[in-house]
């Protein structure tokens, strides 16, 4: 075993929802490990700014603006990557939204929007990536789950259902794709300091709940997901499949 197993030189990683938050941190980390990264987002301006920032740091970056919930857009985006000779060796299904309210107050439209963005997208993008990885006999799929892949709390039911689905979709991907040399795994972030959680970090009660409920007694930083993302993107994890690794300060393991 040598540390070169963690080297991603020559590999291309597509990270969905990577113009900010966890996705941007993961994309930066994979680039620092040597990968060429393909950033994705819906907002072309924000995506260009994120790509320019990574290029300014000396990394090899492509930007692919497409809606991960729109099957035709996903298919077209992969066809554009094919035409540009860009092979996705590593896929990080990170795109996600959060809506918080009592379940009885959710509309069907809001339910579908959360499930489409947080779960169906991993199927749509994963399917296109796997259709190209299978003939190559290798590939890495990393689905971003959550502490909520295994635990629930009030007001985030659609998100929790989607992240639970991500855990088992990851296992289903491993069940079908492992024989083709593909490893599909998940990362379950705990409470991280991201834009999506702004409403929580600025709420003193919630902030003290997270700190009392987390053995590490603090929120996580997005860059603290990078090591696990590099591990799951690299040869170091070639015999790891269908797993979810919680990066949560111990929250999911300790009462
Ligand atoms: C919430 C948060 C959580 C975190 C994270 C925990 O409202 O409880 O949004 O869902 O974002 O997903 O793993
Ligand atoms: Ca390649």
Coordinates of C-alpha atoms and ligand atoms in Angstrom, one line a residue:
X1 CA 0.0 0.0 0.0
X2 CA 1.5 3.4 -0.9
X3 CA 0.0 6.9 -0.6
X4 CA 0.0 7.0 -4.4
X5 CA -3.2 5.0 -4.2
X6 CA -4.9 8.3 -3.1
X7 CA -3.6 10.1 -6.2
X8 CA -6.3 11.1 -8.7
X9 CA -4.0 12.2 -11.5
X10 CA -5.5 11.3 -14.9
X11 CA -9.0 10.9 -13.5
X12 CA -12.0 13.2 -14.2
X13 CA -14.6 13.8 -11.5
X14 CA -18.1 15.2 -12.1
X15 CA -19.5 16.8 -8.9
X16 CA -23.2 17.8 -9.1
X17 CA -24.2 20.9 -7.3
X18 CA -20.6 22.0 -7.0
X19 CA -20.8 25.8 -7.4
X20 CA -21.0 26.2 -3.7
X21 CA -21.3 24.4 -0.3
X22 CA -20.2 20.8 0.2
X23 CA -20.1 20.2 -3.6
X24 CA -17.6 23.0 -4.2
X25 CA -15.5 21.9 -1.2
X26 CA -15.4 18.3 -2.5
X27 CA -14.6 19.4 -6.1
X28 CA -11.7 21.5 -4.8
X29 CA -10.4 18.6 -2.8
X30 CA -10.6 16.1 -5.7
X31 CA -8.8 18.7 -7.8
X32 CA -6.1 19.1 -5.2
X33 CA -5.6 15.3 -5.3
X34 CA -5.0 15.6 -9.0
X35 CA -8.3 15.1 -10.7
X36 CA -9.7 17.1 -13.5
X37 CA -13.1 18.3 -12.2
X38 CA -16.4 19.0 -14.0
X39 CA -18.4 21.4 -11.9
X40 CA -22.2 21.4 -12.2
X41 CA -24.9 23.8 -11.2
X42 CA -28.0 25.5 -12.4
X43 CA -26.8 29.0 -12.1
X44 CA -24.4 29.6 -15.0
X45 CA -23.0 32.8 -13.4
X46 CA -22.2 31.1 -10.0
X47 CA -20.9 28.1 -11.9
X48 CA -18.5 30.2 -14.0
X49 CA -17.3 32.0 -10.9
X50 CA -16.6 28.7 -9.1
X51 CA -14.8 27.3 -12.2
X52 CA -12.7 30.5 -12.5
X53 CA -11.7 30.3 -8.8
X54 CA -10.5 26.7 -9.1
X55 CA -8.6 27.5 -12.4
X56 CA -7.0 30.4 -10.6
X57 CA -5.7 27.8 -8.1
X58 CA -4.1 25.9 -11.0
X59 CA -6.6 23.2 -11.4
X60 CA -8.0 21.6 -14.5
X61 CA -11.7 22.5 -14.6
X62 CA -14.7 22.1 -16.9
X63 CA -18.2 23.6 -16.2
X64 CA -21.4 21.8 -17.1
X65 CA -24.5 23.7 -16.4
X66 CA -27.5 21.3 -16.4
X67 CA -30.6 20.5 -14.3
X68 CA -29.9 17.2 -12.6
X69 CA -33.6 16.6 -12.2
X70 CA -34.3 16.8 -15.9
X71 CA -33.7 13.5 -17.7
X72 CA -33.3 15.1 -21.2
X73 CA -30.9 17.7 -19.8
X74 CA -28.8 15.0 -18.1
X75 CA -28.7 12.9 -21.2
X76 CA -27.8 15.9 -23.4
X77 CA -25.1 17.0 -20.9
X78 CA -23.4 13.6 -21.0
X79 CA -23.6 13.7 -24.8
X80 CA -21.7 17.0 -24.7
X81 CA -19.1 15.5 -22.4
X82 CA -18.7 12.6 -24.8
X83 CA -18.3 14.9 -27.8
X84 CA -15.6 16.9 -25.8
X85 CA -13.8 13.6 -25.0
X86 CA -14.4 14.1 -21.3
X87 CA -14.8 10.7 -19.6
X88 CA -16.4 10.8 -16.1
X89 CA -14.3 8.4 -14.0
X90 CA -15.6 9.6 -10.7
X91 CA -19.2 10.8 -10.1
X92 CA -20.2 12.6 -6.9
X93 CA -24.0 12.9 -6.6
X94 CA -24.1 15.9 -4.3
X95 CA -26.9 18.1 -5.6
X96 CA -29.6 18.6 -3.0
X97 CA -32.0 21.1 -1.4
X98 CA -33.5 21.4 2.0
X99 CA -37.1 22.5 2.9
X100 CA -38.1 22.6 6.5
X101 CA -41.7 22.6 7.8
X102 CA -44.1 20.2 9.4
X103 CA -44.9 17.2 7.1
X104 CA -48.6 18.0 7.2
X105 CA -47.8 21.4 5.7
X106 CA -45.8 20.1 2.7
X107 CA -47.4 20.3 -0.7
X108 CA -47.0 17.4 -3.2
X109 CA -45.0 19.8 -5.4
X110 CA -42.6 20.5 -2.6
X111 CA -42.3 16.8 -1.8
X112 CA -41.5 16.0 -5.4
X113 CA -39.0 18.9 -5.7
X114 CA -37.0 17.6 -2.7
X115 CA -37.1 13.9 -3.8
X116 CA -36.3 14.8 -7.4
X117 CA -33.3 17.0 -6.5
X118 CA -31.9 14.9 -3.6
X119 CA -32.7 11.3 -4.9
X120 CA -33.9 11.0 -8.4
X121 CA -31.0 13.1 -9.7
X122 CA -28.6 10.4 -8.3
X123 CA -30.4 7.9 -10.5
X124 CA -30.5 10.0 -13.6
X125 CA -26.9 11.2 -13.4
X126 CA -25.7 7.8 -12.0
X127 CA -27.4 5.9 -14.9
X128 CA -25.7 8.1 -17.6
X129 CA -22.3 7.8 -15.9
X130 CA -22.6 4.0 -15.4
X131 CA -23.6 3.5 -19.0
X132 CA -20.1 4.8 -19.8
X133 CA -18.2 3.3 -16.9
X134 CA -19.4 -0.3 -17.4
X135 CA -17.7 -0.7 -20.8
X136 CA -14.6 0.8 -19.3
X137 CA -14.7 -1.7 -16.5
X138 CA -14.0 0.8 -13.8
X139 CA -15.6 3.8 -12.1
X140 CA -16.4 5.5 -8.8
X141 CA -19.8 6.7 -7.7
X142 CA -20.1 8.6 -4.5
X143 CA -23.6 9.6 -3.4
X144 CA -23.9 12.3 -0.7
X145 CA -26.3 11.0 1.9
X146 CA -26.7 12.5 5.3
X147 CA -27.0 11.8 9.0
X148 CA -30.6 11.7 7.9
X149 CA -29.9 8.6 5.9
X150 CA -30.4 6.8 9.2
X151 CA -32.0 9.3 11.6
X152 CA -35.0 11.6 11.5
X153 CA -35.9 14.8 13.3
X154 CA -39.1 16.9 12.9
X155 CA -39.6 19.3 9.9
X156 CA -37.3 17.7 7.4
X157 CA -39.3 14.6 6.3
X158 CA -38.9 14.8 2.5
X159 CA -35.2 15.4 2.8
X160 CA -34.9 12.5 5.3
X161 CA -36.9 10.1 3.0
X162 CA -34.6 11.1 0.1
X163 CA -31.4 10.7 2.0
X164 CA -32.6 7.3 3.3
X165 CA -33.2 6.4 -0.3
X166 CA -29.7 7.5 -1.2
X167 CA -28.3 5.0 1.3
X168 CA -30.2 2.1 -0.3
X169 CA -29.8 3.3 -3.9
X170 CA -26.0 3.2 -3.2
X171 CA -26.3 -0.4 -2.1
X172 CA -28.4 -1.2 -5.2
X173 CA -25.8 0.4 -7.4
X174 CA -23.1 -1.7 -5.8
X175 CA -25.3 -4.8 -6.2
X176 CA -25.4 -4.2 -10.0
X177 CA -22.2 -2.4 -10.9
X178 CA -19.5 -4.0 -8.7
X179 CA -18.9 -6.8 -11.2
X180 CA -18.1 -4.1 -13.8
X181 CA -15.3 -2.7 -11.6
X182 CA -17.4 0.1 -10.3
X183 CA -17.4 1.0 -6.6
X184 CA -20.6 2.8 -5.4
X185 CA -20.4 4.3 -1.9
X186 CA -22.0 7.1 0.1
X187 CA -20.9 9.8 2.5
X188 CA -23.2 10.9 5.3
X189 CA -22.3 14.4 6.4
X190 CA -23.4 15.4 9.9
X191 CA -24.2 19.0 10.8
X192 CA -21.9 21.0 8.5
X193 CA -21.4 24.8 8.3
X194 CA -23.0 25.4 4.9
X195 CA -25.3 27.9 3.3
X196 CA -28.1 25.3 3.4
X197 CA -27.7 25.2 7.2
X198 CA -27.5 29.0 7.7
X199 CA -30.9 29.1 9.4
X200 CA -29.7 26.5 11.9
X201 CA -26.3 27.8 12.8
X202 CA -27.8 31.2 13.4
X203 CA -30.4 29.7 15.8
X204 CA -28.9 29.6 19.3
X205 CA -31.2 26.8 20.5
X206 CA -30.3 24.6 17.4
X207 CA -26.6 25.5 17.6
X208 CA -26.5 24.3 21.3
X209 CA -28.5 21.2 20.4
X210 CA -26.0 20.2 17.7
X211 CA -23.1 20.9 20.0
X212 CA -24.6 18.9 22.9
X213 CA -25.7 16.0 20.6
X214 CA -22.4 15.8 18.7
X215 CA -19.6 13.9 20.6
X216 CA -17.1 16.3 18.9
X217 CA -19.1 19.2 20.4
X218 CA -18.9 21.2 17.2
X219 CA -20.3 21.7 13.7
X220 CA -18.3 20.1 10.8
X221 CA -16.6 22.2 8.1
X222 CA -17.2 21.3 4.4
X223 CA -13.5 20.7 3.9
X224 CA -13.7 17.9 6.5
X225 CA -15.5 15.8 3.9
X226 CA -12.6 16.0 1.4
X227 CA -10.5 13.2 2.8
X228 CA -13.3 10.7 2.7
X229 CA -14.2 11.8 -0.8
X230 CA -10.6 11.4 -2.0
X231 CA -10.5 7.9 -0.4
X232 CA -13.8 6.8 -2.0
X233 CA -12.6 8.3 -5.4
X234 CA -9.3 6.5 -5.3
X235 CA -7.7 3.1 -5.8
X236 CA -7.5 3.0 -2.0
X237 CA -11.2 2.0 -1.9
X238 CA -11.3 -0.5 -4.8
X239 CA -12.6 -3.2 -2.4
X240 CA -15.1 -0.9 -0.6
X241 CA -18.7 -1.1 -2.1
X242 CA -22.2 -0.2 -1.0
X243 CA -21.0 1.6 2.2
X244 CA -22.0 4.9 3.8
X245 CA -19.3 6.6 5.7
X246 CA -20.7 9.1 8.3
X247 CA -18.5 12.2 8.7
X248 CA -20.5 13.6 11.6
X249 CA -18.3 14.0 14.6
X250 CA -19.8 10.8 16.0
X251 CA -23.4 12.0 16.1
X252 CA -24.8 8.9 14.5
X253 CA -22.9 6.5 16.8
X254 CA -23.4 8.0 20.2
X255 CA -26.6 8.7 22.2
Ligands
LIG1 C1 -31.5 19.8 9.2 C2 -30.2 19.9 8.4 C3 -29.6 18.5 8.2 C4 -28.1 18.7 7.7 C5 -27.5 17.4 7.3 C6 -27.3 16.5 8.5 O1 -32.3 20.6 8.9 O2 -31.6 18.9 10.0 O3 -30.4 20.4 7.1 O4 -30.4 17.7 7.3 O5 -28.2 19.5 6.6 O6 -28.2 16.9 6.3 O7 -26.6 15.4 7.9
LIG2 CA1 -9.9 9.9 -18.2

